[in-house]
Each structure stands twice: as C-alpha cells, then as structure tokens.
C-alpha cells in the first residue's frame, strides 16, 4: 500500500512539474492570462525585505560614523494604470520597518558610542514601469520614479537630543527609486519579483540643540540621507 501511495505521489509531482515547465519554458508554452495586462487598471499586493543605510556627508575630514544595517520587512498594495502597451504608472503605498545602529568611534563612553535609529515608514512611491515584449509567460521590466516617506517613529518634535541619548530625524523625506523585475504569468495570477534601489534626496538630520554646547554627534555632519535596497514579491 505504501509503495502505491509513493508511486502516485511521484506521478503527480512529475506531471505537475512537466505542466509547469511546458507552460513556462517550452518553445510553444501555454499562454496564461493573455489579456490580463490589457486592462486599464488592476491591483495587487506585495511582501518583501529591505536593507536601509545612511549616506553621510561631512563638513571636515574625520572618523566616519559606522553604520550597522539590519534586514527589515515591507508590506503594501499596488495600483497599476496602463498608459500604453509598454508603459504603466504604478502607485505602491506600503509599510516599511527597519533599524540602523550608528557607532561613533571618537566617543569613549558606551552610552555616547551607540545611537539606535528605529524607523517605521509609510512609503508612497509613484513609479513608471517600462515593460519589454512578453515572451511566453515571462515579461521583464524596468521601473523608476519618486517617493515620499512618512516616518512614524520620528522624534522630530522632541526637545531632547543626543545629550539625552536621542538621535533625532525628520518626519518627512523624499527619494528617487530605480530597479528591475520580471512578471511571471501563472494560470491564476501574476508573480512579480523585483529589486530596487532607493536614494534619498532630502537631509533627514535634526541637529542637536546649540544651547547644550558643541555636539560630537551632529556638528560635523553636513547632510544625512537614507538609501536602501528593496526586494519585493508582488502578486496580481
């Protein structure tokens, strides 16, 4: 009996794999969702990962601030508006969580050496998607555009600064994004993995209060801008 069950599973698995291979990679594939992207407007959602960093520009040469990055997560929705056959306008609002640790090598005390920057972003990217010609059930694309971000974890209104252990950042920022991805058409949905770079264009730093005296944490920073690697898995 066990041998029969195992044999049936092998047959089903082999058959399923052969159907998938035929639909995706054969010379004459079964075309899935042929008219899907001819719709004027369609929606989806995405899950993914991120790795955020800071780009520092300094006023004078000195020890660089060391940044320890962690892997965060993304979740959001997609609205896709077809402008013409190969160009789409996409709005991808989402929730992004990330954490960065800043290490100041010139600070001897541990309480002054480390500053944690936890961020929970509501991200609003408006992007143009440039698709290539569809080949079977595969369609690569390029994507790029602008985004604004609301940092729900911002402590911009706090009167405390680094002298009280709080590294302050602005609430709203802007960036541009570029990347690429691929649409994979299955029988019932489109799976679209993508990878993008995000490059901040606004200075996020809030300087320490001058009434507390010279600040070893912010005085030498000319600008501080976020940048990130974003990996999303989108389903339509």
PDB file of C-alpha atoms in Angstrom:
ATOM      1  CA  UNK A   1       0.000   0.000   0.000  1.00  0.00           C
ATOM      2  CA  UNK A   2       2.816   2.415   0.909  1.00  0.00           C
ATOM      3  CA  UNK A   3       4.533   1.671  -2.389  1.00  0.00           C
ATOM      4  CA  UNK A   4       1.347   2.528  -4.293  1.00  0.00           C
ATOM      5  CA  UNK A   5       0.984   5.853  -2.417  1.00  0.00           C
ATOM      6  CA  UNK A   6       4.603   6.769  -3.076  1.00  0.00           C
ATOM      7  CA  UNK A   7       4.218   5.860  -6.754  1.00  0.00           C
ATOM      8  CA  UNK A   8       1.087   8.023  -7.063  1.00  0.00           C
ATOM      9  CA  UNK A   9       2.866  10.981  -5.435  1.00  0.00           C
ATOM     10  CA  UNK A  10       5.802  10.627  -7.809  1.00  0.00           C
ATOM     11  CA  UNK A  11       3.481  10.514 -10.808  1.00  0.00           C
ATOM     12  CA  UNK A  12       1.539  13.573  -9.652  1.00  0.00           C
ATOM     13  CA  UNK A  13       4.714  15.522  -8.857  1.00  0.00           C
ATOM     14  CA  UNK A  14       6.303  14.646 -12.179  1.00  0.00           C
ATOM     15  CA  UNK A  15       3.133  15.527 -14.044  1.00  0.00           C
ATOM     16  CA  UNK A  16       2.799  18.847 -12.185  1.00  0.00           C
ATOM     17  CA  UNK A  17       6.417  19.756 -12.894  1.00  0.00           C
ATOM     18  CA  UNK A  18       6.077  18.856 -16.569  1.00  0.00           C
ATOM     19  CA  UNK A  19       2.948  21.024 -16.874  1.00  0.00           C
ATOM     20  CA  UNK A  20       4.738  23.931 -15.183  1.00  0.00           C
ATOM     21  CA  UNK A  21       7.791  23.537 -17.409  1.00  0.00           C
ATOM     22  CA  UNK A  22       5.597  23.368 -20.506  1.00  0.00           C
ATOM     23  CA  UNK A  23       3.658  26.460 -19.522  1.00  0.00           C
ATOM     24  CA  UNK A  24       6.774  28.487 -18.711  1.00  0.00           C
ATOM     25  CA  UNK A  25       9.835  27.365 -20.611  1.00  0.00           C
ATOM     26  CA  UNK A  26       8.853  25.254 -23.608  1.00  0.00           C
ATOM     27  CA  UNK A  27       9.176  26.510 -27.184  1.00  0.00           C
ATOM     28  CA  UNK A  28       5.403  26.507 -27.522  1.00  0.00           C
ATOM     29  CA  UNK A  29       4.163  27.356 -23.998  1.00  0.00           C
ATOM     30  CA  UNK A  30       0.575  27.552 -22.831  1.00  0.00           C
ATOM     31  CA  UNK A  31      -0.120  31.305 -22.647  1.00  0.00           C
ATOM     32  CA  UNK A  32      -1.525  32.219 -19.240  1.00  0.00           C
ATOM     33  CA  UNK A  33      -3.640  35.313 -18.555  1.00  0.00           C
ATOM     34  CA  UNK A  34      -3.108  36.535 -22.092  1.00  0.00           C
ATOM     35  CA  UNK A  35      -5.374  39.587 -21.792  1.00  0.00           C
ATOM     36  CA  UNK A  36      -4.683  40.453 -18.142  1.00  0.00           C
ATOM     37  CA  UNK A  37      -2.301  43.355 -18.753  1.00  0.00           C
ATOM     38  CA  UNK A  38      -4.596  44.835 -21.379  1.00  0.00           C
ATOM     39  CA  UNK A  39      -6.799  46.036 -18.522  1.00  0.00           C
ATOM     40  CA  UNK A  40      -6.788  49.775 -17.932  1.00  0.00           C
ATOM     41  CA  UNK A  41      -6.408  49.410 -14.168  1.00  0.00           C
ATOM     42  CA  UNK A  42      -5.574  46.470 -11.938  1.00  0.00           C
ATOM     43  CA  UNK A  43      -4.416  45.917  -8.359  1.00  0.00           C
ATOM     44  CA  UNK A  44      -2.183  43.680  -6.288  1.00  0.00           C
ATOM     45  CA  UNK A  45      -0.180  43.445  -3.096  1.00  0.00           C
ATOM     46  CA  UNK A  46       3.437  42.844  -2.149  1.00  0.00           C
ATOM     47  CA  UNK A  47       5.606  41.443   0.619  1.00  0.00           C
ATOM     48  CA  UNK A  48       9.329  41.913   0.832  1.00  0.00           C
ATOM     49  CA  UNK A  49      12.556  42.790   2.582  1.00  0.00           C
ATOM     50  CA  UNK A  50      14.701  45.887   2.892  1.00  0.00           C
ATOM     51  CA  UNK A  51      18.165  46.956   3.970  1.00  0.00           C
ATOM     52  CA  UNK A  52      18.374  50.665   4.845  1.00  0.00           C
ATOM     53  CA  UNK A  53      21.566  52.674   5.159  1.00  0.00           C
ATOM     54  CA  UNK A  54      22.568  56.306   5.649  1.00  0.00           C
ATOM     55  CA  UNK A  55      24.811  58.322   3.359  1.00  0.00           C
ATOM     56  CA  UNK A  56      26.743  60.879   5.402  1.00  0.00           C
ATOM     57  CA  UNK A  57      28.460  63.958   4.024  1.00  0.00           C
ATOM     58  CA  UNK A  58      30.860  65.617   6.465  1.00  0.00           C
ATOM     59  CA  UNK A  59      31.942  69.215   6.896  1.00  0.00           C
ATOM     60  CA  UNK A  60      35.571  68.326   7.696  1.00  0.00           C
ATOM     61  CA  UNK A  61      37.556  65.052   7.398  1.00  0.00           C
ATOM     62  CA  UNK A  62      37.430  62.874  10.485  1.00  0.00           C
ATOM     63  CA  UNK A  63      36.414  59.450  11.780  1.00  0.00           C
ATOM     64  CA  UNK A  64      33.403  58.212   9.818  1.00  0.00           C
ATOM     65  CA  UNK A  65      30.248  57.172  11.627  1.00  0.00           C
ATOM     66  CA  UNK A  66      29.934  53.400  11.372  1.00  0.00           C
ATOM     67  CA  UNK A  67      26.526  52.007  10.425  1.00  0.00           C
ATOM     68  CA  UNK A  68      25.214  48.563  11.288  1.00  0.00           C
ATOM     69  CA  UNK A  69      22.331  47.610   8.999  1.00  0.00           C
ATOM     70  CA  UNK A  70      19.616  45.054   9.680  1.00  0.00           C
ATOM     71  CA  UNK A  71      17.093  43.347   7.419  1.00  0.00           C
ATOM     72  CA  UNK A  72      13.619  44.854   7.672  1.00  0.00           C
ATOM     73  CA  UNK A  73      10.341  43.963   6.038  1.00  0.00           C
ATOM     74  CA  UNK A  74       7.864  45.600   3.607  1.00  0.00           C
ATOM     75  CA  UNK A  75       4.168  45.069   3.013  1.00  0.00           C
ATOM     76  CA  UNK A  76       1.851  47.075   0.795  1.00  0.00           C
ATOM     77  CA  UNK A  77      -0.584  47.316  -2.092  1.00  0.00           C
ATOM     78  CA  UNK A  78      -0.210  48.131  -5.787  1.00  0.00           C
ATOM     79  CA  UNK A  79      -2.409  50.111  -8.162  1.00  0.00           C
ATOM     80  CA  UNK A  80      -1.300  49.796 -11.793  1.00  0.00           C
ATOM     81  CA  UNK A  81      -2.612  52.135 -14.502  1.00  0.00           C
ATOM     82  CA  UNK A  82      -1.894  51.165 -18.120  1.00  0.00           C
ATOM     83  CA  UNK A  83      -0.759  54.222 -20.107  1.00  0.00           C
ATOM     84  CA  UNK A  84       0.127  52.312 -23.261  1.00  0.00           C
ATOM     85  CA  UNK A  85       1.261  48.832 -24.247  1.00  0.00           C
ATOM     86  CA  UNK A  86       4.715  49.048 -22.672  1.00  0.00           C
ATOM     87  CA  UNK A  87       4.350  51.816 -20.053  1.00  0.00           C
ATOM     88  CA  UNK A  88       2.398  51.677 -16.784  1.00  0.00           C
ATOM     89  CA  UNK A  89       2.016  54.134 -13.928  1.00  0.00           C
ATOM     90  CA  UNK A  90       2.221  52.426 -10.546  1.00  0.00           C
ATOM     91  CA  UNK A  91       1.360  53.615  -7.044  1.00  0.00           C
ATOM     92  CA  UNK A  92       2.754  51.289  -4.351  1.00  0.00           C
ATOM     93  CA  UNK A  93       1.964  52.594  -0.835  1.00  0.00           C
ATOM     94  CA  UNK A  94       3.319  50.378   1.894  1.00  0.00           C
ATOM     95  CA  UNK A  95       4.574  49.946   5.438  1.00  0.00           C
ATOM     96  CA  UNK A  96       8.340  49.552   5.844  1.00  0.00           C
ATOM     97  CA  UNK A  97      10.139  48.703   9.067  1.00  0.00           C
ATOM     98  CA  UNK A  98      13.898  48.998   9.503  1.00  0.00           C
ATOM     99  CA  UNK A  99      16.607  49.618  12.107  1.00  0.00           C
ATOM    100  CA  UNK A 100      20.055  51.207  11.883  1.00  0.00           C
ATOM    101  CA  UNK A 101      22.703  51.441  14.595  1.00  0.00           C
ATOM    102  CA  UNK A 102      25.159  54.345  14.449  1.00  0.00           C
ATOM    103  CA  UNK A 103      28.577  53.933  16.085  1.00  0.00           C
ATOM    104  CA  UNK A 104      30.727  56.988  16.895  1.00  0.00           C
ATOM    105  CA  UNK A 105      34.372  55.831  17.132  1.00  0.00           C
ATOM    106  CA  UNK A 106      35.512  59.024  18.867  1.00  0.00           C
ATOM    107  CA  UNK A 107      33.206  58.544  21.876  1.00  0.00           C
ATOM    108  CA  UNK A 108      34.900  56.704  24.785  1.00  0.00           C
ATOM    109  CA  UNK A 109      31.747  56.018  26.822  1.00  0.00           C
ATOM    110  CA  UNK A 110      29.336  53.273  25.737  1.00  0.00           C
ATOM    111  CA  UNK A 111      26.285  55.465  26.370  1.00  0.00           C
ATOM    112  CA  UNK A 112      27.678  58.013  23.893  1.00  0.00           C
ATOM    113  CA  UNK A 113      29.138  55.497  21.440  1.00  0.00           C
ATOM    114  CA  UNK A 114      25.906  53.980  20.135  1.00  0.00           C
ATOM    115  CA  UNK A 115      22.757  55.607  18.742  1.00  0.00           C
ATOM    116  CA  UNK A 116      19.840  53.461  17.559  1.00  0.00           C
ATOM    117  CA  UNK A 117      17.607  54.714  14.750  1.00  0.00           C
ATOM    118  CA  UNK A 118      14.399  52.672  14.557  1.00  0.00           C
ATOM    119  CA  UNK A 119      12.129  53.623  11.691  1.00  0.00           C
ATOM    120  CA  UNK A 120       8.586  52.674  10.743  1.00  0.00           C
ATOM    121  CA  UNK A 121       7.862  54.237   7.368  1.00  0.00           C
ATOM    122  CA  UNK A 122       4.677  54.761   5.416  1.00  0.00           C
ATOM    123  CA  UNK A 123       6.131  54.788   1.930  1.00  0.00           C
ATOM    124  CA  UNK A 124       4.441  56.488  -1.069  1.00  0.00           C
ATOM    125  CA  UNK A 125       6.247  55.690  -4.342  1.00  0.00           C
ATOM    126  CA  UNK A 126       4.889  56.835  -7.709  1.00  0.00           C
ATOM    127  CA  UNK A 127       6.688  54.883 -10.420  1.00  0.00           C
ATOM    128  CA  UNK A 128       6.806  54.351 -14.166  1.00  0.00           C
ATOM    129  CA  UNK A 129       7.089  50.735 -15.295  1.00  0.00           C
ATOM    130  CA  UNK A 130       8.697  50.087 -18.706  1.00  0.00           C
ATOM    131  CA  UNK A 131       7.925  46.548 -19.839  1.00  0.00           C
ATOM    132  CA  UNK A 132       9.706  44.545 -22.505  1.00  0.00           C
ATOM    133  CA  UNK A 133       7.940  42.425 -25.094  1.00  0.00           C
ATOM    134  CA  UNK A 134       6.293  39.408 -23.468  1.00  0.00           C
ATOM    135  CA  UNK A 135       7.956  36.079 -24.285  1.00  0.00           C
ATOM    136  CA  UNK A 136       5.672  33.180 -23.455  1.00  0.00           C
ATOM    137  CA  UNK A 137       4.775  33.702 -19.795  1.00  0.00           C
ATOM    138  CA  UNK A 138       7.764  35.901 -18.950  1.00  0.00           C
ATOM    139  CA  UNK A 139       7.956  39.687 -19.214  1.00  0.00           C
ATOM    140  CA  UNK A 140      10.915  41.650 -17.744  1.00  0.00           C
ATOM    141  CA  UNK A 141      10.614  45.311 -16.898  1.00  0.00           C
ATOM    142  CA  UNK A 142      12.418  48.391 -15.602  1.00  0.00           C
ATOM    143  CA  UNK A 143      10.897  50.690 -13.014  1.00  0.00           C
ATOM    144  CA  UNK A 144      11.756  54.134 -11.684  1.00  0.00           C
ATOM    145  CA  UNK A 145      10.257  57.205 -10.093  1.00  0.00           C
ATOM    146  CA  UNK A 146       9.938  59.341  -6.998  1.00  0.00           C
ATOM    147  CA  UNK A 147       8.743  58.609  -3.483  1.00  0.00           C
ATOM    148  CA  UNK A 148       7.882  60.411  -0.272  1.00  0.00           C
ATOM    149  CA  UNK A 149       8.037  58.780   3.141  1.00  0.00           C
ATOM    150  CA  UNK A 150       6.393  59.495   6.476  1.00  0.00           C
ATOM    151  CA  UNK A 151       8.437  58.237   9.428  1.00  0.00           C
ATOM    152  CA  UNK A 152       6.002  57.236  12.174  1.00  0.00           C
ATOM    153  CA  UNK A 153       8.950  56.723  14.550  1.00  0.00           C
ATOM    154  CA  UNK A 154      10.301  60.230  14.024  1.00  0.00           C
ATOM    155  CA  UNK A 155      11.138  62.156  17.189  1.00  0.00           C
ATOM    156  CA  UNK A 156      11.364  65.486  15.366  1.00  0.00           C
ATOM    157  CA  UNK A 157       9.204  67.256  17.941  1.00  0.00           C
ATOM    158  CA  UNK A 158      11.243  66.043  20.901  1.00  0.00           C
ATOM    159  CA  UNK A 159      13.154  68.698  22.828  1.00  0.00           C
ATOM    160  CA  UNK A 160      15.655  66.081  23.992  1.00  0.00           C
ATOM    161  CA  UNK A 161      18.655  65.483  21.757  1.00  0.00           C
ATOM    162  CA  UNK A 162      21.815  63.372  21.754  1.00  0.00           C
ATOM    163  CA  UNK A 163      22.883  64.824  25.088  1.00  0.00           C
ATOM    164  CA  UNK A 164      19.886  62.922  26.482  1.00  0.00           C
ATOM    165  CA  UNK A 165      20.560  59.890  24.247  1.00  0.00           C
ATOM    166  CA  UNK A 166      18.075  60.702  21.448  1.00  0.00           C
ATOM    167  CA  UNK A 167      19.165  60.903  17.831  1.00  0.00           C
ATOM    168  CA  UNK A 168      16.507  62.973  16.041  1.00  0.00           C
ATOM    169  CA  UNK A 169      15.415  62.614  12.406  1.00  0.00           C
ATOM    170  CA  UNK A 170      12.865  64.457  10.284  1.00  0.00           C
ATOM    171  CA  UNK A 171       9.338  63.162   9.800  1.00  0.00           C
ATOM    172  CA  UNK A 172       9.031  63.567   6.005  1.00  0.00           C
ATOM    173  CA  UNK A 173      11.654  62.688   3.405  1.00  0.00           C
ATOM    174  CA  UNK A 174      11.851  62.296  -0.376  1.00  0.00           C
ATOM    175  CA  UNK A 175      13.826  59.957  -2.635  1.00  0.00           C
ATOM    176  CA  UNK A 176      14.138  58.582  -6.139  1.00  0.00           C
ATOM    177  CA  UNK A 177      13.991  54.878  -6.957  1.00  0.00           C
ATOM    178  CA  UNK A 178      15.244  52.712  -9.831  1.00  0.00           C
ATOM    179  CA  UNK A 179      15.116  48.957 -10.325  1.00  0.00           C
ATOM    180  CA  UNK A 180      14.064  45.998 -12.402  1.00  0.00           C
ATOM    181  CA  UNK A 181      11.819  42.970 -12.124  1.00  0.00           C
ATOM    182  CA  UNK A 182      10.069  40.239 -14.042  1.00  0.00           C
ATOM    183  CA  UNK A 183       6.404  39.352 -14.476  1.00  0.00           C
ATOM    184  CA  UNK A 184       5.777  35.612 -14.389  1.00  0.00           C
ATOM    185  CA  UNK A 185       2.304  34.649 -15.613  1.00  0.00           C
ATOM    186  CA  UNK A 186       0.849  31.566 -13.939  1.00  0.00           C
ATOM    187  CA  UNK A 187      -2.538  30.069 -14.630  1.00  0.00           C
ATOM    188  CA  UNK A 188      -4.333  32.114 -11.952  1.00  0.00           C
ATOM    189  CA  UNK A 189      -2.141  35.113 -11.036  1.00  0.00           C
ATOM    190  CA  UNK A 190       0.969  37.126 -11.911  1.00  0.00           C
ATOM    191  CA  UNK A 191       4.009  36.708  -9.670  1.00  0.00           C
ATOM    192  CA  UNK A 192       6.367  39.660  -9.967  1.00  0.00           C
ATOM    193  CA  UNK A 193       9.665  39.665  -8.019  1.00  0.00           C
ATOM    194  CA  UNK A 194      11.626  42.916  -8.207  1.00  0.00           C
ATOM    195  CA  UNK A 195      14.685  44.622  -6.776  1.00  0.00           C
ATOM    196  CA  UNK A 196      15.072  48.396  -6.394  1.00  0.00           C
ATOM    197  CA  UNK A 197      17.480  50.933  -5.055  1.00  0.00           C
ATOM    198  CA  UNK A 198      16.136  53.928  -3.136  1.00  0.00           C
ATOM    199  CA  UNK A 199      18.269  57.075  -2.857  1.00  0.00           C
ATOM    200  CA  UNK A 200      17.279  59.895  -0.522  1.00  0.00           C
ATOM    201  CA  UNK A 201      17.435  63.492  -1.751  1.00  0.00           C
ATOM    202  CA  UNK A 202      16.472  65.321   1.465  1.00  0.00           C
ATOM    203  CA  UNK A 203      18.581  65.786   4.560  1.00  0.00           C
ATOM    204  CA  UNK A 204      16.988  63.858   7.451  1.00  0.00           C
ATOM    205  CA  UNK A 205      19.229  65.142  10.235  1.00  0.00           C
ATOM    206  CA  UNK A 206      17.927  67.305  13.075  1.00  0.00           C
ATOM    207  CA  UNK A 207      20.883  68.947  14.765  1.00  0.00           C
ATOM    208  CA  UNK A 208      21.406  68.927  18.495  1.00  0.00           C
ATOM    209  CA  UNK A 209      20.354  71.992  20.464  1.00  0.00           C
ATOM    210  CA  UNK A 210      23.172  74.593  20.333  1.00  0.00           C
ATOM    211  CA  UNK A 211      22.346  75.660  23.889  1.00  0.00           C
ATOM    212  CA  UNK A 212      23.891  72.375  25.092  1.00  0.00           C
ATOM    213  CA  UNK A 213      27.251  73.289  23.573  1.00  0.00           C
ATOM    214  CA  UNK A 214      29.249  71.686  20.726  1.00  0.00           C
ATOM    215  CA  UNK A 215      27.775  68.336  19.682  1.00  0.00           C
ATOM    216  CA  UNK A 216      30.134  65.451  18.793  1.00  0.00           C
ATOM    217  CA  UNK A 217      27.150  63.649  17.213  1.00  0.00           C
ATOM    218  CA  UNK A 218      25.790  66.166  14.680  1.00  0.00           C
ATOM    219  CA  UNK A 219      28.090  69.206  14.352  1.00  0.00           C
ATOM    220  CA  UNK A 220      30.376  67.659  11.724  1.00  0.00           C
ATOM    221  CA  UNK A 221      27.531  66.192   9.625  1.00  0.00           C
ATOM    222  CA  UNK A 222      26.734  68.287   6.567  1.00  0.00           C
ATOM    223  CA  UNK A 223      23.883  66.008   5.414  1.00  0.00           C
ATOM    224  CA  UNK A 224      22.398  62.596   6.207  1.00  0.00           C
ATOM    225  CA  UNK A 225      20.281  60.850   3.570  1.00  0.00           C
ATOM    226  CA  UNK A 226      18.659  57.433   3.552  1.00  0.00           C
ATOM    227  CA  UNK A 227      19.387  54.865   0.899  1.00  0.00           C
ATOM    228  CA  UNK A 228      18.050  51.354   0.695  1.00  0.00           C
ATOM    229  CA  UNK A 229      17.910  48.086  -1.164  1.00  0.00           C
ATOM    230  CA  UNK A 230      14.294  46.914  -1.580  1.00  0.00           C
ATOM    231  CA  UNK A 231      13.250  43.400  -2.592  1.00  0.00           C
ATOM    232  CA  UNK A 232       9.527  42.911  -3.207  1.00  0.00           C
ATOM    233  CA  UNK A 233       7.418  39.914  -4.206  1.00  0.00           C
ATOM    234  CA  UNK A 234       4.252  41.209  -5.853  1.00  0.00           C
ATOM    235  CA  UNK A 235       1.058  39.272  -6.650  1.00  0.00           C
ATOM    236  CA  UNK A 236      -1.627  40.463  -9.074  1.00  0.00           C
TER     237      UNK A 236
END
